[in-house]
Coordinates of C-alpha atoms and ligand atoms in Angstrom, one line a residue:
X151 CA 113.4 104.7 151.0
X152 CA 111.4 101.2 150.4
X153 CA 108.0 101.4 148.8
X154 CA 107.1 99.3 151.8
X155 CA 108.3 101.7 154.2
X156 CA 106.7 104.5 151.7
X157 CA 103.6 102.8 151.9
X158 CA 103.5 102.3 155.5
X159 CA 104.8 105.8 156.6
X160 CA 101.6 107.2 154.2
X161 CA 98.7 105.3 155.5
X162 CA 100.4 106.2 159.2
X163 CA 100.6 110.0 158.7
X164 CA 97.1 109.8 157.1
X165 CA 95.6 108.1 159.8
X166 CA 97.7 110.3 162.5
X167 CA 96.3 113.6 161.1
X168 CA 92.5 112.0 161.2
X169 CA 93.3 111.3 164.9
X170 CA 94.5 114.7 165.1
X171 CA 91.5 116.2 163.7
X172 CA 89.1 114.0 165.1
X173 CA 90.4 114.3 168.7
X174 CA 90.7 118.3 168.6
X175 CA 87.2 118.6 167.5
X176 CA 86.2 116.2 170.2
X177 CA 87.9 118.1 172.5
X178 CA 86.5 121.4 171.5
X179 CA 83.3 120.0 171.3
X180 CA 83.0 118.4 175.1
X181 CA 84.5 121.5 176.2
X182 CA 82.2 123.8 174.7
X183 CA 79.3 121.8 175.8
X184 CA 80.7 121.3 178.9
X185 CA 81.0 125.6 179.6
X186 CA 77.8 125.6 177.9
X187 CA 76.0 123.5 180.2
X188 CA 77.7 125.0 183.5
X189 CA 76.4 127.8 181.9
X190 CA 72.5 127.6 181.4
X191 CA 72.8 125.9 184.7
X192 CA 73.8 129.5 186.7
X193 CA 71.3 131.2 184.5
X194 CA 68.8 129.0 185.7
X195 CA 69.9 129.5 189.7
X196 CA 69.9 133.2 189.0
X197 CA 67.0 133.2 187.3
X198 CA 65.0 131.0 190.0
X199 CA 66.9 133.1 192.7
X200 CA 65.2 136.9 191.3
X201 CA 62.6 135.1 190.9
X202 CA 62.4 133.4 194.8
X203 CA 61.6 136.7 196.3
X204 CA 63.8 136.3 198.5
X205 CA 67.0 138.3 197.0
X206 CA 67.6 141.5 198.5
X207 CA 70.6 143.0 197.5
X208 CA 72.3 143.8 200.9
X209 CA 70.7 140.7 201.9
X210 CA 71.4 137.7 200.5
X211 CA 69.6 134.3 201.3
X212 CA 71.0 131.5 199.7
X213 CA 68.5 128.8 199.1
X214 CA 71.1 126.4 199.3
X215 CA 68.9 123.3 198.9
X216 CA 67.1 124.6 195.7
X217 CA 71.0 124.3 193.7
X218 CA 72.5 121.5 192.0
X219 CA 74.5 119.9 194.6
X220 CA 78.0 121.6 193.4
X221 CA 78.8 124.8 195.3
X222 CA 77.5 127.8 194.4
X223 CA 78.8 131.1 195.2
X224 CA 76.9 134.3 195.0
X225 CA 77.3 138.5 195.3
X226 CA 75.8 140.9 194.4
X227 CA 77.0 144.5 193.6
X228 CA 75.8 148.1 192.4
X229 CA 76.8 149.2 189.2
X230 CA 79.5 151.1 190.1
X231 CA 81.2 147.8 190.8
X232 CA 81.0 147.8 194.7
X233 CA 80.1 144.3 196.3
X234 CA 77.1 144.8 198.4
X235 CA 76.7 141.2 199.9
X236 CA 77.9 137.8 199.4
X237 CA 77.4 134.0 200.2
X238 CA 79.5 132.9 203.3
X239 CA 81.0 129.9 201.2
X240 CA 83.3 132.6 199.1
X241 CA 84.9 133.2 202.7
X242 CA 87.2 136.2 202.2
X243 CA 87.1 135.7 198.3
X244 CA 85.3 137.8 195.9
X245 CA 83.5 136.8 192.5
X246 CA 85.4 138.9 190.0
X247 CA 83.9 141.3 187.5
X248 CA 85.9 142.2 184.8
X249 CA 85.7 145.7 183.1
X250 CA 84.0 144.6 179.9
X251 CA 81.4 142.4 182.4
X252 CA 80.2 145.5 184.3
X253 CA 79.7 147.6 181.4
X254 CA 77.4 144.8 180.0
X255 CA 75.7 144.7 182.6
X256 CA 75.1 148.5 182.9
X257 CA 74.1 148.0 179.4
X258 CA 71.7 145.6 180.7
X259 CA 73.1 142.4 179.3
X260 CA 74.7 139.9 181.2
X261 CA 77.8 138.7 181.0
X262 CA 79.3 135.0 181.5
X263 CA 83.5 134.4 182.2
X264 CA 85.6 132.4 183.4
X265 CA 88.5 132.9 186.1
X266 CA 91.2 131.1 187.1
X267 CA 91.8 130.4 191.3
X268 CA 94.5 128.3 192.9
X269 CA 91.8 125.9 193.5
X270 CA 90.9 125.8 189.7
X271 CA 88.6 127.8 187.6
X272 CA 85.4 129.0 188.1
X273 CA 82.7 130.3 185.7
X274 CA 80.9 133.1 187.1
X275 CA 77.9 134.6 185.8
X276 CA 76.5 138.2 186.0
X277 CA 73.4 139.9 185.3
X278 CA 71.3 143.0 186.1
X279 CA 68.5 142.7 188.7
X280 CA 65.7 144.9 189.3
X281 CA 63.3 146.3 190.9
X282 CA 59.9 148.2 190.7
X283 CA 61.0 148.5 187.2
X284 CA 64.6 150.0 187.7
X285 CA 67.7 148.2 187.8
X286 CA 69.4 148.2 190.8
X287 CA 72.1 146.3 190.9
X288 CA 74.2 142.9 189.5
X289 CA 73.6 139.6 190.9
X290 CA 76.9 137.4 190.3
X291 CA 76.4 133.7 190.1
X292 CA 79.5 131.1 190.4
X293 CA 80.6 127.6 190.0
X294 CA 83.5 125.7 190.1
X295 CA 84.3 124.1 186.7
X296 CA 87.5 122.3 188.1
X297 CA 85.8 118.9 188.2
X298 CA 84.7 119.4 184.7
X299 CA 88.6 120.5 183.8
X300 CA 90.0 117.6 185.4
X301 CA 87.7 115.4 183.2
X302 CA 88.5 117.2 180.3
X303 CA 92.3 116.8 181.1
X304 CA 92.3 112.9 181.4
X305 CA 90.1 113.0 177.8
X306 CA 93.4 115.1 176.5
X307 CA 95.8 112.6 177.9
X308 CA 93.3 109.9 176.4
X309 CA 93.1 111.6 173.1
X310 CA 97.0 112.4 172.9
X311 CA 98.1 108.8 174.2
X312 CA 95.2 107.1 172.7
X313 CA 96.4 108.7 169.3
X314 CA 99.8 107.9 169.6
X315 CA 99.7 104.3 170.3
X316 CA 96.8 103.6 167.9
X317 CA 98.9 105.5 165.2
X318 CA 102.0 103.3 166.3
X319 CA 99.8 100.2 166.5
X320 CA 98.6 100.9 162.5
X321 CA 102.1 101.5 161.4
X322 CA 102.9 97.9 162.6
X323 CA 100.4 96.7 161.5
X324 CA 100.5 98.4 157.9
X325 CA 104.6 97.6 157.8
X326 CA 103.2 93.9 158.1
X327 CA 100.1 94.0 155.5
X328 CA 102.7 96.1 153.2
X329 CA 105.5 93.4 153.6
X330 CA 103.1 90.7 152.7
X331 CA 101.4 92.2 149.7
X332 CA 104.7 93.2 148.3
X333 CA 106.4 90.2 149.0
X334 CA 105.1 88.4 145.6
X335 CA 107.3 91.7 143.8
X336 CA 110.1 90.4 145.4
X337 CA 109.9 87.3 144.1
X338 CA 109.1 88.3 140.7
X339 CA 112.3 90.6 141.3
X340 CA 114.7 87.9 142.5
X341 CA 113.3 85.8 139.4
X342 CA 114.5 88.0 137.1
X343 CA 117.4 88.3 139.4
X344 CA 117.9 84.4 138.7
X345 CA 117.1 84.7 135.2
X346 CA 119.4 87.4 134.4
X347 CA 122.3 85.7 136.0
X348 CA 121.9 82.1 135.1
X349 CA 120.0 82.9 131.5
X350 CA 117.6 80.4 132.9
X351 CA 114.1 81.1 130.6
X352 CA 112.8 78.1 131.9
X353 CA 111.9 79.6 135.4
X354 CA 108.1 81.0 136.1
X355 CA 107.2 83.8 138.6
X356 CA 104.9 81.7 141.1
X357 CA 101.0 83.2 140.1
X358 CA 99.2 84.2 142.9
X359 CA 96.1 83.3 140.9
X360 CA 94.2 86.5 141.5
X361 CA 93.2 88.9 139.2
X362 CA 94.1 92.0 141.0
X363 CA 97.3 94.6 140.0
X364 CA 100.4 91.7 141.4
X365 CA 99.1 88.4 139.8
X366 CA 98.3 90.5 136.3
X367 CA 101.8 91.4 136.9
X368 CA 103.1 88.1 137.4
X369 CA 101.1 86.7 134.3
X370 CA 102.7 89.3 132.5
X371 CA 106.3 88.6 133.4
X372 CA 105.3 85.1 132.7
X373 CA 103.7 85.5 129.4
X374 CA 107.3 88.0 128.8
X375 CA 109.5 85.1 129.5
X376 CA 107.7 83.0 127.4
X377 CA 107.9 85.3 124.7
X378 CA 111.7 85.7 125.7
X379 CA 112.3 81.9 125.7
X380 CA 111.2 81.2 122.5
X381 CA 112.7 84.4 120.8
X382 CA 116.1 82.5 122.8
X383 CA 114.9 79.3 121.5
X384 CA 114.3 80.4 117.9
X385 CA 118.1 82.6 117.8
X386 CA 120.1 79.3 119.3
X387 CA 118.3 77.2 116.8
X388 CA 119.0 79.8 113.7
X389 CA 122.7 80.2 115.0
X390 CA 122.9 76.4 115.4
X391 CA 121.2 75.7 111.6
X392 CA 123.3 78.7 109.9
X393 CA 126.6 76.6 111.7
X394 CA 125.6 73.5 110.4
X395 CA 124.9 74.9 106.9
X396 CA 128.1 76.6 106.9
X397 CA 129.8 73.4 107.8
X398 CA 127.4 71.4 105.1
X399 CA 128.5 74.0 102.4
X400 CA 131.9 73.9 102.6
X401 CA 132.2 70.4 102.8
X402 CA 129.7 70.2 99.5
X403 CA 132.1 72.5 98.2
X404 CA 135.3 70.9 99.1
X405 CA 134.7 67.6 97.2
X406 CA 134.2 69.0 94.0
X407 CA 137.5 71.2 94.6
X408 CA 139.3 68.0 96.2
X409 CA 138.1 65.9 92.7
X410 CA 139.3 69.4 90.2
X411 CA 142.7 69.8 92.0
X412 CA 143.1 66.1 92.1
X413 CA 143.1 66.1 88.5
X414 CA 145.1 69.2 88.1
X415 CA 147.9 66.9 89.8
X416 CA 147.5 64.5 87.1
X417 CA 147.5 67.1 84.3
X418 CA 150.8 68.5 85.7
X419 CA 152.1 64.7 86.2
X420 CA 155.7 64.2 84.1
X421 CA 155.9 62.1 82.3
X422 CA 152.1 63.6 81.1
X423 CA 149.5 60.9 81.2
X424 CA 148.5 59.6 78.2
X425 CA 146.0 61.5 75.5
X426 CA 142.9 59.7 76.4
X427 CA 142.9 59.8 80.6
X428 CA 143.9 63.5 79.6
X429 CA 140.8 63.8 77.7
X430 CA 138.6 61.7 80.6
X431 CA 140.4 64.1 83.1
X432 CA 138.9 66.8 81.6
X433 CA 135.6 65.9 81.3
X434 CA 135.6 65.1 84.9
X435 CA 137.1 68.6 85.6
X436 CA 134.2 70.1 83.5
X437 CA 131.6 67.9 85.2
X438 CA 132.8 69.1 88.4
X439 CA 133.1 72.6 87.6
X440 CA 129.2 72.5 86.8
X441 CA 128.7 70.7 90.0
X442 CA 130.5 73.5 91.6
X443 CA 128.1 76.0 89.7
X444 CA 125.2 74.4 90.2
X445 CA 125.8 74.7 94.2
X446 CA 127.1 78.5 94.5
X447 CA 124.2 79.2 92.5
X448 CA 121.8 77.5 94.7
X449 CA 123.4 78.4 97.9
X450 CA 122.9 82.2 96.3
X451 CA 119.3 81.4 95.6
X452 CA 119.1 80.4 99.2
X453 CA 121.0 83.1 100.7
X454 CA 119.1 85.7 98.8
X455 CA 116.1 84.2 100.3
X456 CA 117.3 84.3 104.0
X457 CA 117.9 88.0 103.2
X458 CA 114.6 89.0 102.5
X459 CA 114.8 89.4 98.9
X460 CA 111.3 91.0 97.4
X461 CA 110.1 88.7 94.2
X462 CA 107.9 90.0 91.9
X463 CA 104.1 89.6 92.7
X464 CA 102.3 89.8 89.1
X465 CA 99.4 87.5 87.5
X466 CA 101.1 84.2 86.3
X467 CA 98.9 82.7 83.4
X468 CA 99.1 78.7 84.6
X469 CA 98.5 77.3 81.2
X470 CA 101.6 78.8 79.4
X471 CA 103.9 78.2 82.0
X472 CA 102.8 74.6 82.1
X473 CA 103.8 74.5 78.4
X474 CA 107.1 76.0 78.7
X475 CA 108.2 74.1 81.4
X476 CA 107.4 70.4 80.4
X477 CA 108.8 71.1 76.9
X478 CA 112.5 72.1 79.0
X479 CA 112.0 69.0 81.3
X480 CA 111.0 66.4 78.0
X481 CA 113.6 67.7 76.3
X482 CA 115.7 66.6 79.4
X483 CA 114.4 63.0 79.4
X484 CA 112.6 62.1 76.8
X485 CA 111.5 58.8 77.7
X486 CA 110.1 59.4 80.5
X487 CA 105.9 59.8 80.6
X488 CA 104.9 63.2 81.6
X489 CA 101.6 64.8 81.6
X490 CA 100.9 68.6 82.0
X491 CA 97.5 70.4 82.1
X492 CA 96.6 73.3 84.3
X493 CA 92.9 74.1 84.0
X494 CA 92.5 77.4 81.1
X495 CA 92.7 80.7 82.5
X496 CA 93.9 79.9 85.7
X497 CA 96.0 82.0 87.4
X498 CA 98.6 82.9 90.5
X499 CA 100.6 86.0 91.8
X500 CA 103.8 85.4 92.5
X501 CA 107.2 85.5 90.7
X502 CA 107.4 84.2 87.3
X503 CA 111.1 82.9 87.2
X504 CA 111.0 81.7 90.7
X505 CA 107.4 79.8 90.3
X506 CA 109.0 77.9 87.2
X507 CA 112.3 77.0 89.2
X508 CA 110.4 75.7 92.3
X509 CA 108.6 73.2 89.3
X510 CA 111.6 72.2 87.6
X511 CA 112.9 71.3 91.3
X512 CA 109.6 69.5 92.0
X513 CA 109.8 68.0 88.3
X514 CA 113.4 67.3 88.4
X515 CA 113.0 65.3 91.8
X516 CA 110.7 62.9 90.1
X517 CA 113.1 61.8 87.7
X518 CA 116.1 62.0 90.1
X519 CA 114.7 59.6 92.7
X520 CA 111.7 57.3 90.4
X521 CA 112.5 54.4 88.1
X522 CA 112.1 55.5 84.6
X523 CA 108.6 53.6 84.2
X524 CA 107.0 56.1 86.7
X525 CA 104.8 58.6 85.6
X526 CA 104.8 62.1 86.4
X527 CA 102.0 64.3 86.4
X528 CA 102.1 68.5 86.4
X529 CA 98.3 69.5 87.1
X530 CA 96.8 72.7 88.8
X531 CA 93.6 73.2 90.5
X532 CA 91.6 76.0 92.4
X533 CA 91.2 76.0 96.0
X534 CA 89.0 79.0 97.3
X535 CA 91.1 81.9 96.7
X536 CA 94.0 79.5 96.5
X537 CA 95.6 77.9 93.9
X538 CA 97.0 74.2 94.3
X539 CA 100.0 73.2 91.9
X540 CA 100.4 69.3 92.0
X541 CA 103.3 67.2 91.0
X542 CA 102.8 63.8 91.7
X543 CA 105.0 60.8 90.7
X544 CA 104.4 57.1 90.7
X545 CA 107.9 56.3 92.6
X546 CA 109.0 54.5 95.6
X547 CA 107.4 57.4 98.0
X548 CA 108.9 58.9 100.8
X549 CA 109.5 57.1 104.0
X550 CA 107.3 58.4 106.8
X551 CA 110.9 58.9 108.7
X552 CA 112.3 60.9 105.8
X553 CA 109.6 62.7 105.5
X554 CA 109.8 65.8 108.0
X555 CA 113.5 65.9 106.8
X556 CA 113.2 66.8 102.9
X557 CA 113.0 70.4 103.1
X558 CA 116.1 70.7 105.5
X559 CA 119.5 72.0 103.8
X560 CA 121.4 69.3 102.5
X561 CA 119.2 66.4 103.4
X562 CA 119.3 63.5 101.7
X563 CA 117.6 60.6 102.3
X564 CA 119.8 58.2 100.7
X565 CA 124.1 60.1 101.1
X566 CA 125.2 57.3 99.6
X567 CA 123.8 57.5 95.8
X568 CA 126.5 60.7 95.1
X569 CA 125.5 62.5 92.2
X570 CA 121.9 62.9 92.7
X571 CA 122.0 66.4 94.3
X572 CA 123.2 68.4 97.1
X573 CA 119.8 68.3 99.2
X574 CA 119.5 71.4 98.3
X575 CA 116.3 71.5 95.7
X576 CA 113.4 71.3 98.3
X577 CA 114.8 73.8 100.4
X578 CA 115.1 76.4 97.6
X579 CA 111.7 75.3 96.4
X580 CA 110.3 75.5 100.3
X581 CA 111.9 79.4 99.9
X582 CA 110.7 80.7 97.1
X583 CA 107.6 79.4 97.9
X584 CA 107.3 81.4 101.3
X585 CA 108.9 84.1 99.5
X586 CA 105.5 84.1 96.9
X587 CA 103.4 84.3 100.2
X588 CA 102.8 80.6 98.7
X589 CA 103.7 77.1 100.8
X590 CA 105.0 74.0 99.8
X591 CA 104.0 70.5 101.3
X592 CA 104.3 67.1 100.4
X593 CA 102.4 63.7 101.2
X594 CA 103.7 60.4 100.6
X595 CA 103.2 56.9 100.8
X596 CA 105.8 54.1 100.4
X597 CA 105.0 52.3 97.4
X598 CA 102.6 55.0 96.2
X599 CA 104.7 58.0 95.1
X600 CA 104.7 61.5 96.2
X601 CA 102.7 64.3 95.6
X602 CA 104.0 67.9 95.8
X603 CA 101.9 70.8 96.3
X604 CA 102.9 74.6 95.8
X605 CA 99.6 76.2 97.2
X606 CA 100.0 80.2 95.7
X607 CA 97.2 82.9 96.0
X608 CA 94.6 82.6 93.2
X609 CA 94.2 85.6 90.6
X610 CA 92.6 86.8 87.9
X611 CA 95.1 86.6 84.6
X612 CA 96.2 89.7 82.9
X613 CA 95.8 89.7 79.1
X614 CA 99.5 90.0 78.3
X615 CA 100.1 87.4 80.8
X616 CA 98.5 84.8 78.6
Ligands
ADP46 P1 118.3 66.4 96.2 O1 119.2 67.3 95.6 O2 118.9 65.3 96.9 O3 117.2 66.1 95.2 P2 116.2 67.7 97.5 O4 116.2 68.8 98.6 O5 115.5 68.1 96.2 O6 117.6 67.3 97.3 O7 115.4 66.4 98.1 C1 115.8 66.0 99.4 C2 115.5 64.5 99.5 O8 114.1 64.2 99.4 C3 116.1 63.7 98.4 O9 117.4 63.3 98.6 C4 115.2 62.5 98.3 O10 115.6 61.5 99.2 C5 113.9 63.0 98.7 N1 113.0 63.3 97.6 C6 112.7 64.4 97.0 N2 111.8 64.3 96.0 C7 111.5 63.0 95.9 C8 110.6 62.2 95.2 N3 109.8 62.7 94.2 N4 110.5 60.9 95.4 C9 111.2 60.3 96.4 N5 112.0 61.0 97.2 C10 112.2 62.3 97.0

């Protein structure tokens, strides 16, 4: 069964059994007031009738024109039950006096109830009369409550039909008002339906705009889908980078292994080539090999990063690491200008070994891709609880075009001068930086040189650091 129908079939029975109880004490009510009133009204004739004078028990005179306009019957009897005298209107007919009623009114009470004629029913009062102190008899007044049946009978059929369309009319009605305020669920519904089918993250559930239980359900689904679209987004953009790094790898690898089996061809050559391209051969073989070395090792570094790897997070004494580094990278070039200084005693957390690798990438970028006249410069300064690790050349810069490009995998700006690297430095250093809770950015000005900035998190240097 539908909510809707749920809904509707709820408010209908709710309202039906309201009706219900509403009408039957209605009904109750008017009759009850009705009897009542029929009631006091004989009391008051019989009361006005002892008290005429003119009631003699075997002589009745009705005062017709004192009564209510309705007929009125009345008889009297003895206590023994025997009619003594009677009003010419009950013809033939008797008032009856049930069993209970004359023992009442033996008892001196008087007694009202109600009979059913072929001509409807009739409510017929009794009570003792007296006289000289005695009581001598009942006096029985009547009246014909048909009128006052009838009336109540169309109020029944009012009631009951009254009730049945009304109820009828509200589960329309409610079917209608249900439909319309669940109809924005069945969009939301057939918008996942679409979604689901056509994988369409793009599409919004229409807002109603209102704050109430369906539009903070449709700003939820909304806000989901959102959520969903960029989770889809970010997978089909990992799946699409790890493809295109697969594809960059192996074609890295493959020219090295092209160059080494190329020269194993020549090795094998007969007549054998002579001593000295044997001997250039060689070295090319051993030049590749490292090539090769140098690029599973980085693509290790990188992979190990993608996993997750945890690096250490310990005080890193700036000053000494300074020192050890420069002294590797002037022993690399030493005729190029370098200057090192990191303020005393300041300090990062991160990963020792990593840290220095993500400088000698930074350092060894500024020789690959400066003139030899440019200066570089290793310097370190604290930035609120930050530390700021600078290394700033005085080459060409970076084109603003290259620029958002130098920390991809395998970008180079320039393909075409082989030898310089795999593209694969800035991306390592970019990941080991993250992997420090550190970050990595760059600014650049044609002409100007480039500055690199490790930003780590600032700390207080351990003794045995130092
Ligand atoms: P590569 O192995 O080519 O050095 P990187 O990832 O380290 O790879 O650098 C990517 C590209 O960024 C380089 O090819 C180069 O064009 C540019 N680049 C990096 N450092 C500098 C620098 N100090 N000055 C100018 N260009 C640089």
């Amino acid at each position: 069964m539908s909510l809707r129908l749920r809904l509707t079939l709820l408010y209908s029975i709710i309202l039906a059994l309201t009706l219900i109880v509403f009408s039957g004490v209605l009904y109750l009510t008017v009759s009850r007031v009705t009897v009542a009133v029929v009631q006091t009204a004989l009391q008051e004739q019989a009361k006005r009738l002892v008290s005429s004078g003119k009631l003699h028990l075997d002589n009745i005179e009705y005062p017709a024109h004192k009564f209510v306009p309705r007929e009125t019957y009345v008889q009297t009897r003895y206590f023994n039950g025997t009619i003594i005298d009677k009003t010419s209107n009950l013809g033939s007919q008797a008032l009856p006096l049930s069993e209970r009623g004359l023992q009442m009114c033996r008892a001196g009470r008087s007694w009202t109830e109600t009979v059913s004629t072929v001509d409807g029913r009739l409510l017929v009062y009794s009570a003792p009369i007296g006289a000289n102190n005695q009581q001598v008899g009942i006096l029985q007044v009547a009246q014909s409550i048909a009128d006052y049946d009838q009336s109540l009978a169309a109020l029944r059929r009012v009631l009951v039909i009254g009730g049945v369309v009304v109820t009828l009319a509200a589960f329309g009605i409610g079917w209608v008002l249900a439909g319309a305020a669940l109809r924005p669920i069945d969009r939301i519904t057939q918008t996942a339906q679409t979604i689901g089918a056509e994988r369409d993250f793009d599409r919004r559930v229409p807002s109603t705009g209102l704050n109430d239980e369906i539009g903070r359900l449709a700003t939820t689904f909304n806000a989901m889908l959102a959520q969903l679209q960029d989770a889809y987004r970010q997978v089909e953009q990992a799946l699409h980078t790890q493809r295109r790094f697969a594809g960059d790898a192996s074609h890295e690898l493959r020219t090295p292994l092209t160059t080494i089996r190329g020269n194993l061809g020549l090795l094998q050559r007969q007549p054998p080539i002579s001593d000295e391209d044997r001997e250039a051969v060689l070295d090319d073989m051993v030049d590749e090999t490292d090539r090769l070395m140098r690029l599973v090792n980085d693509l290790l570094v990188l992979a190990r990063a993608d996993a997750g790897r945890q690096l250490q997070s310990a005080p890193i004494a700036l000053d000494p690491l300074f020192e050890e580094t420069c002294r590797q990278v002037r022993a690399l070039a030493p005729e190029r200008q370098f200057t090192c200084a990191a303020p005393e005693g300041l300090a990062v957390l991160g990963d020792r070994d990593a840290l220095k690798q993500v400088l000698l990438i930074l350092l060894d970028n500024g020789l690959k891709h400066t003139p030899p006249n440019a200066a570089i410069t290793l310097s370190a300064a604290a930035e609120g609880d930050q530390v700021a690790i600078s290394v700033r050349d005085g080459g060409p810069g970076i084109p603003a075009a290259v620029l958002p490009h130098i920390f991809e995998r395998f970008y180079r700006a320039d393909p075409s001068r082989t030898g310089v690297g795999a593209g694969l430095g800035l991306s390592i250093a970019h990941a080991l930086a993250e992997a420090q809770h550190g970050s990595i950015g760059v600014t650049s000005q044609p002409g100007q040189g480039s500055t690199f900035t490790v930003r780590l998190p600032r700390t207080t240097c351990a003794e045995d650091d130092v």
